[in-house]
CSV table of C-alpha atoms and ligand atoms in Angstrom, one decimal:
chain,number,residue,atom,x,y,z
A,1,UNK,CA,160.6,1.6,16.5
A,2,UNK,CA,156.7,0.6,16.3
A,3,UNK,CA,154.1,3.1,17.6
A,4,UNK,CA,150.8,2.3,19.1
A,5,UNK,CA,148.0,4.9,19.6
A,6,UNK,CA,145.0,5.1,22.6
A,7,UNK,CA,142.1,6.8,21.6
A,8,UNK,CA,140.1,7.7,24.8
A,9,UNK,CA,136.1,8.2,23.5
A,10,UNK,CA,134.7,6.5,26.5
A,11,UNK,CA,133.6,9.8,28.2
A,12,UNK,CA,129.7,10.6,28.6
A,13,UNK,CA,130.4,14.6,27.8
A,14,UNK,CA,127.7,16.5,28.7
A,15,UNK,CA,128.7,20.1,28.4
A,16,UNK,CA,128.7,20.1,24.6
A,17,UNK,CA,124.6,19.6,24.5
A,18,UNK,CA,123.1,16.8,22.1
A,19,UNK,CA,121.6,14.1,22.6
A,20,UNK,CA,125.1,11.9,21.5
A,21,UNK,CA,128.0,12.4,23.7
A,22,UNK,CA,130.2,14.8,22.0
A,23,UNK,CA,132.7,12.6,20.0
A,24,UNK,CA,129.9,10.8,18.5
A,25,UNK,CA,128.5,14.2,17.6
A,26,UNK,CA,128.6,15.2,13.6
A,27,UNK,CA,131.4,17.4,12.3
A,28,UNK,CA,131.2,18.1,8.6
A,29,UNK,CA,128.9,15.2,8.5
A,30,UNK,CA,130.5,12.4,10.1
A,31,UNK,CA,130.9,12.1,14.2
A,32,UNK,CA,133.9,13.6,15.3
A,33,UNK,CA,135.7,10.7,16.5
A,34,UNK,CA,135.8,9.4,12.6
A,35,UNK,CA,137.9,12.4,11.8
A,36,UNK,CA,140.1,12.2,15.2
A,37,UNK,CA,140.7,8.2,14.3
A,38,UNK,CA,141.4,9.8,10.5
A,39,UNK,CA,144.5,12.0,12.0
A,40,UNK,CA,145.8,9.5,14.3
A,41,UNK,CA,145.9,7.1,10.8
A,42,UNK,CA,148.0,9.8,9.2
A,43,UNK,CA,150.7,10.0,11.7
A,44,UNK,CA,153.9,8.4,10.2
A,45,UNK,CA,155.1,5.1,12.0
A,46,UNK,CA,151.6,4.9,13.7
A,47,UNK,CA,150.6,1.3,13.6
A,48,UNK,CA,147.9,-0.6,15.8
A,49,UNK,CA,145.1,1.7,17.0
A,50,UNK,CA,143.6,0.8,20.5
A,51,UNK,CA,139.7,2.3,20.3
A,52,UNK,CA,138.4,2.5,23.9
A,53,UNK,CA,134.6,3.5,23.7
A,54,UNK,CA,131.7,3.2,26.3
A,55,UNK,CA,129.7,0.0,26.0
A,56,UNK,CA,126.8,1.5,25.1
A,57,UNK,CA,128.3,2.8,21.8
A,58,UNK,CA,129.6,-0.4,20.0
A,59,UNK,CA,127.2,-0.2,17.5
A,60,UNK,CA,128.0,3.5,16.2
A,61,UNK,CA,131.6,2.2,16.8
A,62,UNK,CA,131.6,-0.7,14.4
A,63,UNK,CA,129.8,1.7,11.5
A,64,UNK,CA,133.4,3.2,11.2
A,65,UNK,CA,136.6,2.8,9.3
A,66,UNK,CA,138.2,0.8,11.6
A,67,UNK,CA,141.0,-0.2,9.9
A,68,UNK,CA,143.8,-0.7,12.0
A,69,UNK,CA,142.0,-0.5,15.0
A,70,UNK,CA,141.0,-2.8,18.1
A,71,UNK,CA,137.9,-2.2,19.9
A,72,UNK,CA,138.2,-2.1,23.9
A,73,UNK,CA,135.2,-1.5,26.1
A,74,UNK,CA,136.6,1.4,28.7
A,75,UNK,CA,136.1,0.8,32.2
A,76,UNK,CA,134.5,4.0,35.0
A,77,UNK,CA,137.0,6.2,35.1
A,78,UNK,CA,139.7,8.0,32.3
A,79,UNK,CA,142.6,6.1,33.9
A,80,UNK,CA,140.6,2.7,33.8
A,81,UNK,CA,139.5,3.4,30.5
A,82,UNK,CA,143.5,4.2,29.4
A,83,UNK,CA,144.9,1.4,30.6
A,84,UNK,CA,142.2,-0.7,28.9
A,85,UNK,CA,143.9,0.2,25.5
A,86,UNK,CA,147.3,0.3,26.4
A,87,UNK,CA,146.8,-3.5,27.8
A,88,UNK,CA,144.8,-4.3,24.5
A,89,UNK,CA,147.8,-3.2,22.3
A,90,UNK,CA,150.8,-5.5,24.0
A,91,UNK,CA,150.4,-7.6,21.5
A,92,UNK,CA,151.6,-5.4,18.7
A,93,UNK,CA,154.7,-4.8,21.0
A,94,UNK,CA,154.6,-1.0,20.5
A,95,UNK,CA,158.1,0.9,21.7
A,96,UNK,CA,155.8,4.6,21.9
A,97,UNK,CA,152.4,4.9,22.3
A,98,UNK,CA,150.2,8.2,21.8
A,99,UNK,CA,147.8,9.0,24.1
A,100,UNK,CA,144.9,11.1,22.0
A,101,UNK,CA,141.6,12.5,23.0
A,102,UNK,CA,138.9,11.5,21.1
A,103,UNK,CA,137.5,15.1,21.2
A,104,UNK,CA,140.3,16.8,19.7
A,105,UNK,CA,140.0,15.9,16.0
A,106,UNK,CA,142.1,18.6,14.4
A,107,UNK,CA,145.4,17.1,15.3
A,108,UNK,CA,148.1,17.9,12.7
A,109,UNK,CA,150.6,15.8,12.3
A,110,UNK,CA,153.7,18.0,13.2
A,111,UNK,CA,152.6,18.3,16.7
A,112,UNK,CA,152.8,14.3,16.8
A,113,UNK,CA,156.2,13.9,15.4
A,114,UNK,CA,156.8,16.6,18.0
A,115,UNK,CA,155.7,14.6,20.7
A,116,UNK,CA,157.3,11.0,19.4
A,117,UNK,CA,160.6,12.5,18.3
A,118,UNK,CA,160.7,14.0,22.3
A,119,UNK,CA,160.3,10.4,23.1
A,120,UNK,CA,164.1,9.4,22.0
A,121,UNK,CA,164.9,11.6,25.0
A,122,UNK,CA,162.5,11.2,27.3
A,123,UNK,CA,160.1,8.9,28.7
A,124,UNK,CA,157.1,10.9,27.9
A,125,UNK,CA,156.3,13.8,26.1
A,126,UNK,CA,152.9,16.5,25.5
A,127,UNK,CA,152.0,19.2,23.7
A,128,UNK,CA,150.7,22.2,25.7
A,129,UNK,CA,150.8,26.0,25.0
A,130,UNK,CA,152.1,28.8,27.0
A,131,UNK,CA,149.4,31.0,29.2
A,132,UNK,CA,149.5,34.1,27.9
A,133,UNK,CA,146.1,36.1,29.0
A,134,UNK,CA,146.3,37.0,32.0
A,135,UNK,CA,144.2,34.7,34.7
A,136,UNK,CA,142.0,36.0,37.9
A,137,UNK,CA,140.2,34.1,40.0
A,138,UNK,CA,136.8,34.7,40.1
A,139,UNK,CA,134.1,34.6,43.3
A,140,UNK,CA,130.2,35.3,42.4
A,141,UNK,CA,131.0,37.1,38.8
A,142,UNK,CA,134.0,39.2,40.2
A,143,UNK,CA,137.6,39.3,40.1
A,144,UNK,CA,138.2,38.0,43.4
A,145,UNK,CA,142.4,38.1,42.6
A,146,UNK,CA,145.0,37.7,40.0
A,147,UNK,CA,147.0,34.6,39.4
A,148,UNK,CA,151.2,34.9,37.8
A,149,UNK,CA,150.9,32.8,34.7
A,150,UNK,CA,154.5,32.5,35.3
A,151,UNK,CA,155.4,28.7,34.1
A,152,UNK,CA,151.7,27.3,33.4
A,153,UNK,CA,150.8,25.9,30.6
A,154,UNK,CA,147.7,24.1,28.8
A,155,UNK,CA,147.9,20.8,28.3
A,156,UNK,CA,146.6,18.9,25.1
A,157,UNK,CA,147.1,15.7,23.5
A,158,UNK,CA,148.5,13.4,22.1
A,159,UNK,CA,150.1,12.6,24.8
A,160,UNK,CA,153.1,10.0,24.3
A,161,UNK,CA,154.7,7.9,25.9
A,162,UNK,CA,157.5,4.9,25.9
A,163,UNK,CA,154.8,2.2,26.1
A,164,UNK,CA,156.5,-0.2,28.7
A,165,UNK,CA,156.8,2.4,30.9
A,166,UNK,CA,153.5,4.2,31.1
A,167,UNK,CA,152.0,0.5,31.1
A,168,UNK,CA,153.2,-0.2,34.4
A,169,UNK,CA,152.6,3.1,35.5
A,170,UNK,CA,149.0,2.5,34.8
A,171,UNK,CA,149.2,-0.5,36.2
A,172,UNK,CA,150.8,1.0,39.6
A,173,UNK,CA,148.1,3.6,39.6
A,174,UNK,CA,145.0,4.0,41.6
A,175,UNK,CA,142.4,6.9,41.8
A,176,UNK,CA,141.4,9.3,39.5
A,177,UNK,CA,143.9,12.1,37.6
A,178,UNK,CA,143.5,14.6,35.0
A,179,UNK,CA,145.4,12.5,32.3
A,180,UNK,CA,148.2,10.7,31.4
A,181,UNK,CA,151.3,12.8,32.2
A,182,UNK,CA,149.2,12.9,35.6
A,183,UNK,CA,149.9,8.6,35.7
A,184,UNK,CA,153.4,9.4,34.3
A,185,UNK,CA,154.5,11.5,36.7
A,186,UNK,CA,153.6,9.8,39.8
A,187,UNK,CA,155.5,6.8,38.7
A,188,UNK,CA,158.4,9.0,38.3
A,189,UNK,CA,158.4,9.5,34.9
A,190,UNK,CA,160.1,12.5,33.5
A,191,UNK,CA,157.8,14.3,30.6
A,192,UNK,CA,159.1,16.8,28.4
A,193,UNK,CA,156.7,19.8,26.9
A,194,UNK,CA,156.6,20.2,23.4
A,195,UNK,CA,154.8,22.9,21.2
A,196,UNK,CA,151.0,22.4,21.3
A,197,UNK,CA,149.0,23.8,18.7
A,198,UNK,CA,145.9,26.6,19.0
A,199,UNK,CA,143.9,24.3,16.6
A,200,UNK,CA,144.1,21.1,18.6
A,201,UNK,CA,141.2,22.4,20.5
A,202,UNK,CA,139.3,20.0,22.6
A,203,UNK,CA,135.4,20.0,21.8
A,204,UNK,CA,133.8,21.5,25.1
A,205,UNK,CA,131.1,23.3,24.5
A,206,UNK,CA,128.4,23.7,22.1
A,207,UNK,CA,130.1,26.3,20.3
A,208,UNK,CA,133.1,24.5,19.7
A,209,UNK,CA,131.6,22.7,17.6
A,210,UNK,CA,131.0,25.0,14.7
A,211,UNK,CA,135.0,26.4,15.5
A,212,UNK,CA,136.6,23.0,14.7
A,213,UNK,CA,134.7,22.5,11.2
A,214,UNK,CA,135.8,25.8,10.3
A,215,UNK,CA,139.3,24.9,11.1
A,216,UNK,CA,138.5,21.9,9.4
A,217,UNK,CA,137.5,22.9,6.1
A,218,UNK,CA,140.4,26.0,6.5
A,219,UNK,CA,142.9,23.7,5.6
A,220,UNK,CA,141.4,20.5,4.1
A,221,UNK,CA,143.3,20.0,0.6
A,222,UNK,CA,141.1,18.4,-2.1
A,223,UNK,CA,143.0,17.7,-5.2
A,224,UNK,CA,142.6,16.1,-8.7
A,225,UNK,CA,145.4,15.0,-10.8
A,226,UNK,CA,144.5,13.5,-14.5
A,227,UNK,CA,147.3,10.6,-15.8
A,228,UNK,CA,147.4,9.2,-19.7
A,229,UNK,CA,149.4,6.4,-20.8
A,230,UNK,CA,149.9,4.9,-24.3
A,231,UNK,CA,151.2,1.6,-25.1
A,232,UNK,CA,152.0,-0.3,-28.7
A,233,UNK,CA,151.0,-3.9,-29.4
A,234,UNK,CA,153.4,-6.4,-30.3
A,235,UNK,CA,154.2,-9.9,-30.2
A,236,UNK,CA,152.3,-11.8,-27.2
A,237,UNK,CA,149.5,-14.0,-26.3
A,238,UNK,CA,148.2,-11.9,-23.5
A,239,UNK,CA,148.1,-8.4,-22.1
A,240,UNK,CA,147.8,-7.3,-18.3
A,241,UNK,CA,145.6,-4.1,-18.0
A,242,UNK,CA,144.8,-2.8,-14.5
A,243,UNK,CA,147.0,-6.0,-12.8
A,244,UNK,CA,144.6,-8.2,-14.6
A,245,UNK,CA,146.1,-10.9,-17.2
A,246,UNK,CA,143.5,-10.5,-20.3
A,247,UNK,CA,144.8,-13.6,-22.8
A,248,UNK,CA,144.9,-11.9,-26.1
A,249,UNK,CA,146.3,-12.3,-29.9
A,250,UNK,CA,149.0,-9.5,-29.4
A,251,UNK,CA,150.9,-8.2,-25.8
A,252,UNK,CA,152.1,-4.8,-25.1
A,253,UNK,CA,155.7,-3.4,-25.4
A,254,UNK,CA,156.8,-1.2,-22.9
A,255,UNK,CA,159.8,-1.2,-20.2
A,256,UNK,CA,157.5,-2.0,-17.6
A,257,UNK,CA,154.8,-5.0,-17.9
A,258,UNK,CA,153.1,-2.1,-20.2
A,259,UNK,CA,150.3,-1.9,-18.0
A,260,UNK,CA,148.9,1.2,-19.2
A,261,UNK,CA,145.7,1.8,-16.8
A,262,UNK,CA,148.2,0.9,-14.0
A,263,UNK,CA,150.3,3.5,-15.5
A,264,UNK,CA,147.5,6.0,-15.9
A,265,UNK,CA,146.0,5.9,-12.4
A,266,UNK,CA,150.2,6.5,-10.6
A,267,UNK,CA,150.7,9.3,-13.1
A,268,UNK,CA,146.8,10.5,-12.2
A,269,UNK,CA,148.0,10.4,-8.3
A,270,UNK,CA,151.8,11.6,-9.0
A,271,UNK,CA,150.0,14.7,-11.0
A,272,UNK,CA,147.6,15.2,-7.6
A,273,UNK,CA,151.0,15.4,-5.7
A,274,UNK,CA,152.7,17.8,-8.3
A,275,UNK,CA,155.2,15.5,-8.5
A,276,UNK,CA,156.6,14.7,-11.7
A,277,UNK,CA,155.5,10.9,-12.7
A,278,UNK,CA,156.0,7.5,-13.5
A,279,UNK,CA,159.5,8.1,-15.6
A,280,UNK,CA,160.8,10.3,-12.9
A,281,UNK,CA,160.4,7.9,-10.2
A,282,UNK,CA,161.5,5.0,-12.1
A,283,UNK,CA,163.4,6.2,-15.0
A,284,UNK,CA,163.4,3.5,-18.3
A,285,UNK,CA,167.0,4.1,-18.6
A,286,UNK,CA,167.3,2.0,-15.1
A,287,UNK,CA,167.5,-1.7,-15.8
A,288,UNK,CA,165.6,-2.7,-12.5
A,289,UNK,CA,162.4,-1.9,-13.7
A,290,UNK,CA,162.9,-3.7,-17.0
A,291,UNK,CA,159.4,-6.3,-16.9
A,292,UNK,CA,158.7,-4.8,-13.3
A,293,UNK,CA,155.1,-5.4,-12.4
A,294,UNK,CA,153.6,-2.3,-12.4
A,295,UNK,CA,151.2,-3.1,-9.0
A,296,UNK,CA,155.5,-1.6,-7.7
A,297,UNK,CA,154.9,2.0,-9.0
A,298,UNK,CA,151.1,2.4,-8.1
A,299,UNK,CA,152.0,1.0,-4.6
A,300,UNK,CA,155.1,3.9,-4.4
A,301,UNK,CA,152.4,6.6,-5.5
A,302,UNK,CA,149.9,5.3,-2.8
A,303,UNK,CA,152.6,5.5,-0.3
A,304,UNK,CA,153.9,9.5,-0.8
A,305,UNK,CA,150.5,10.3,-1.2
A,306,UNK,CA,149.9,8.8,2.5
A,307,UNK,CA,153.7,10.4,3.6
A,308,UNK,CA,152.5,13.5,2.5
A,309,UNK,CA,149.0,13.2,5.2
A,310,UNK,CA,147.0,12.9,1.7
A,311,UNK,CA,143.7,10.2,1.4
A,312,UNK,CA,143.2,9.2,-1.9
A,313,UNK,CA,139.1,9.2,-2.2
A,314,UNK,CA,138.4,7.9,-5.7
A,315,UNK,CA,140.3,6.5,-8.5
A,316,UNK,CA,138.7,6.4,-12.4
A,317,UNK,CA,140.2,5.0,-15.1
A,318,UNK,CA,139.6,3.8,-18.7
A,319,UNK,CA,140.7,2.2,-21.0
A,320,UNK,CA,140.4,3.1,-24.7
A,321,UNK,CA,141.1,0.0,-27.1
A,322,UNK,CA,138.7,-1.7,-29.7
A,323,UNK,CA,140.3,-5.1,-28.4
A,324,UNK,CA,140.5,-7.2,-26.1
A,325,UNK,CA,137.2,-6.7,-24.6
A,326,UNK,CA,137.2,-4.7,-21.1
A,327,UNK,CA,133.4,-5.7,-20.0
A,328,UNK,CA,134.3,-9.0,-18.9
A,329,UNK,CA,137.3,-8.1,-16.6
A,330,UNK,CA,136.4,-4.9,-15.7
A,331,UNK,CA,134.9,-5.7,-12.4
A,332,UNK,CA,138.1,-7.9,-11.7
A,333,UNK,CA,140.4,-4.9,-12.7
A,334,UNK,CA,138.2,-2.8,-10.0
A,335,UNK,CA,139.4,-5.1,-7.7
A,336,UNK,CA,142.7,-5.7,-7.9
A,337,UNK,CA,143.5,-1.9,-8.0
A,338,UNK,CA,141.2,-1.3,-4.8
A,339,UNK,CA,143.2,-4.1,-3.5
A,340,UNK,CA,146.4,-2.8,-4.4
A,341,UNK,CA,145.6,1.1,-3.8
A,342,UNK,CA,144.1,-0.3,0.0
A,343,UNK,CA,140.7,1.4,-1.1
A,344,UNK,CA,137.1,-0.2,-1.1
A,345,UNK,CA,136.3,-0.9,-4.3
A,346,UNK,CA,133.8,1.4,-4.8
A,347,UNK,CA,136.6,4.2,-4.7
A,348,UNK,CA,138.1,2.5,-7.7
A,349,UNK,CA,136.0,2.6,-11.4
A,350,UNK,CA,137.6,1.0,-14.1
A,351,UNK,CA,135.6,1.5,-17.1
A,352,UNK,CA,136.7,0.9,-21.1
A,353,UNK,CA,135.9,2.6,-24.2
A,354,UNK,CA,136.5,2.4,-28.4
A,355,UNK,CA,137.5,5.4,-30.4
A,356,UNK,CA,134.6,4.0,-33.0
A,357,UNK,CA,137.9,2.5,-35.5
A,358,UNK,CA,139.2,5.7,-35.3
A,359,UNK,CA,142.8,6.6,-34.9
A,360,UNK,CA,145.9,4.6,-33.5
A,361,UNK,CA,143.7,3.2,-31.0
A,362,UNK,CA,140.7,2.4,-33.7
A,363,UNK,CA,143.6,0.5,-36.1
A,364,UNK,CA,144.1,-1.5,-33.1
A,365,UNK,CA,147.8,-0.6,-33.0
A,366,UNK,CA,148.2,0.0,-29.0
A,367,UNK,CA,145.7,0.6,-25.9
A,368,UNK,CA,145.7,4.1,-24.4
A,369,UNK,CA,144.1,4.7,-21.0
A,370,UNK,CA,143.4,8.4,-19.3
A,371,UNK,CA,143.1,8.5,-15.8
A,372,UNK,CA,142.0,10.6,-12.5
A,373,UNK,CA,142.6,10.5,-9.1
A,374,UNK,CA,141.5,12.8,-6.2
A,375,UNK,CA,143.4,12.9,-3.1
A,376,UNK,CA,142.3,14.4,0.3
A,377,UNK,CA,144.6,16.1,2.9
A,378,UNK,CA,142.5,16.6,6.2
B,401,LIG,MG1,153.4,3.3,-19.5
C-alpha cells in the first residue's frame, strides 16, 4: 500500500488580514504551510507530496523544504486546484491519497492513520467532530430560530481517499463544492467519519493565528540525548570514523566496523528516544552484526526517531584521539553522516580533539568519541 498526499495552498484567504495569504503567513517564524507540509511528512507510509500553490507564489514555494514534494500550479477554483495534484501524483501510483488543507497545520498524526486505516473499508474517509453547542440562526444580530444539531458534524481534513477512485471522481466533476467528500459523494462514493481533532483548527481569522502557535508550542517535544563510544586499536592499516575510511598504522577492534563516532551519534539519538542503545538493538552476542557497517545502526536510529513523529535537528560529534588526524576528513565525515542521517550538512558537525597525551586516549591506545543529538517532535 503507497499513500500520496494533496496539499491545497492555492486559496487567496482574505479573512485572516496580512498582506500574505494566510498559509504563507508566519507561525512561530516560518509560514504556516512549512509546518502543515512538516506533519503531512510525519505521517507513516506517506510518500509523494503533491504541492498545489497559486502561481503567483512559486517563489516563496521553492524557499521551502520540499523534499518529497512536486510543485503543481492550482487552477480557479478548490476542485480545479485538487484535481491538479491528484493528476500530478499518478505517477507514483499511490493506492490512498490524503486530502489536507494547507491552513490546518496542527495535524497530529493519529487523526491520519484514523482516516487511512478507514480506507481498508471504505472508499473515503474524514475527520469531523460532533456539534455540540447548540446552533440558531441568526437575522440582523438576533436569534431568528434554533437549529437540532441532531447528526451534523464539522468537517476537517485530511481527507482520504482510495486514489483511483476520487481521481475519476474529480475528473467526472464540474462546478464548485465545499471539498472533497463533496466530489466523492456525487460520484457515489461511500465516506466513512472518523474522529476529528479540536486542534486541527483551520486558520480563519486573524486570531487564529496566535491559537495555533500556542497549540503548537503546547506540545512540541525538543529533546537532547548525549552518546559515548570507546574503541581499542589493534592490528590494521586503516580505521573508518564517521563512515569515512582514514588509512592509518593500527585499525579498530570492535564487533561492529568499530566506528566509534557512528557509534556515538545512534547512542546520542537512541538516548533522545529513551531507548536503550546500540547493544540493545543489535546485541554483540548476535553473529549478524559481526563486521556490520555501522551507516545499518545509525540508519535504524534515524528511522524510530522518524516512527516515533520525531525530526532530528542537529547532530555533534567528536572525536577524541591524538592520531590519525581528523582535520583533513572532517568535512568528509560531515558529509557522509548528513548523507546517511538524510540531514543538510549543516545539521551534522563533526569535529576532533586530543586529550593533550593524556590518558588511554593520549597513549594512543583507542579513539573515544562523545556525542549529541537533539530531536524535534512537532
Ligand atoms: Mg562501539
Amino acid at each position: 500500500m503507497t499513500t500520496a498526499a494533496v496539499i491545497v495552498a492555492a486559496g487567496r484567504g482574505q479573512r485572516a488580514g496580512g498582506d500574505l495569504p494566510k498559509q504563507w503567513q508566519a507561525l512561530l517564524g516560518r509560514p504556516v504551510l512549512s509546518h502543515t507540509l512538516d506533519a503531512i511528512r510525519q505521517v507513516p507510509g506517506v510518500g509523494a507530496i503533491a504541492l498545489v500553490i497559486h502561481p503567483d507564489d512559486r517563489a516563496r514555494a521553492e524557499a521551502l523544504d520540499l523534499s518529497g514534494v512536486t510543485l503543481v500550479e492550482g487552477g480557479a477554483t478548490r476542485d480545479a486546484s485538487v484535481r491538479a495534484g491528484l493528476e500530478a501524483l499518478i505517477p507514483a501510483a499511490p493506492d490512498k491519497v490524503l486530502i489536507h488543507d494547507a491552513a490546518r497545520p496542527v495535524l497530529r498524526e493519529d487523526v491520519a492513520l484514523r482516516v487511512l486505516r478507514a480506507l481498508d473499508l471504505q472508499e473515503g474517509a474524514a475527520p469531523a467532530l460532533m456539534v455540540t453547542d447548540a446552533l440558531w440562526r441568526g437575522d440582523a444580530g438576533l436569534v431568528a430560530g434554533t437549529q437540532d444539531r441532531a447528526g451534523l458534524y464539522r468537517a476537517q481534513t485530511p481527507q482520504g481517499f482510495r486514489f483511483d477512485a476520487i481521481l475519476a471522481a474529480h475528473r467526472a466533476h464540474e462546478g464548485q463544492t465545499a471539498d472533497d467528500v463533496e466530489v466523492a459523494r456525487k460520484a457515489g462514493l461511500s465516506v466513512a467519519i472518523v474522529e476529528g481533532c479540536e486542534d486541527l483548527m483551520k486558520i480563519t481569522l486573524p486570531g487564529d493565528f496566535a491559537r495555533a502557535e500556542k497549540l503548537m508550542e503546547g506540545r512540541m517535544d525538543i529533546r537532547t540525548g548525549n552518546g559515548y563510544d570507546v574503541h581499542r586499536f589493534g592490528e590494521g592499516d586503516h580505521v573508518i570514523l564517521c563512515g569515512v575510511r582514514v588509512p592509518f598504522d593500527r585499525g579498530l577492534q570492535g564487533h561492529s566496523d568499530a566506528d566509534v563516532g557512528m557509534h556515538a551519534v545512534t547512542d546520542a539519538i537512541y538516548g533522545a528516544l529513551a531507548d536503550g542503545d546500540i547493544g540493545q538493538h543489535f546485541p554483540p552476542s548476535d553473529p549478524q552484526w559481526k563486521g556490520a557497517a555501522s551507516h545499518i545502526f545509525l540508519e535504524h536510529a534515524c528511522a524510530l526517531a522518524r516512527e516515533r513523529g520525531y525530526r532530528i535537528t542537529h547532530a555533534d560529534c567528536t572525536l577524541v584521539c591524538e592520531y590519525p588526524k581528523i582535520g583533513p576528513h572532517a568535512s568528509d565525515m560531515k558529509r557522509e553522516m548528513a548523507r546517511i542521517m538524510g540531514l543538510d550538512p549543516d545539521r551534522v558537525s563533526v569535529k576532533a580533539t586530543t586529550s593533550e597525551r593524556l590518558g588511554f586516549t593520549g597513549r594512543g591506545e583507542g579513539i573515544a568519541a562523545v556525542a549529541t543529538a537533539t530531536l524535534v517532535r512537532p
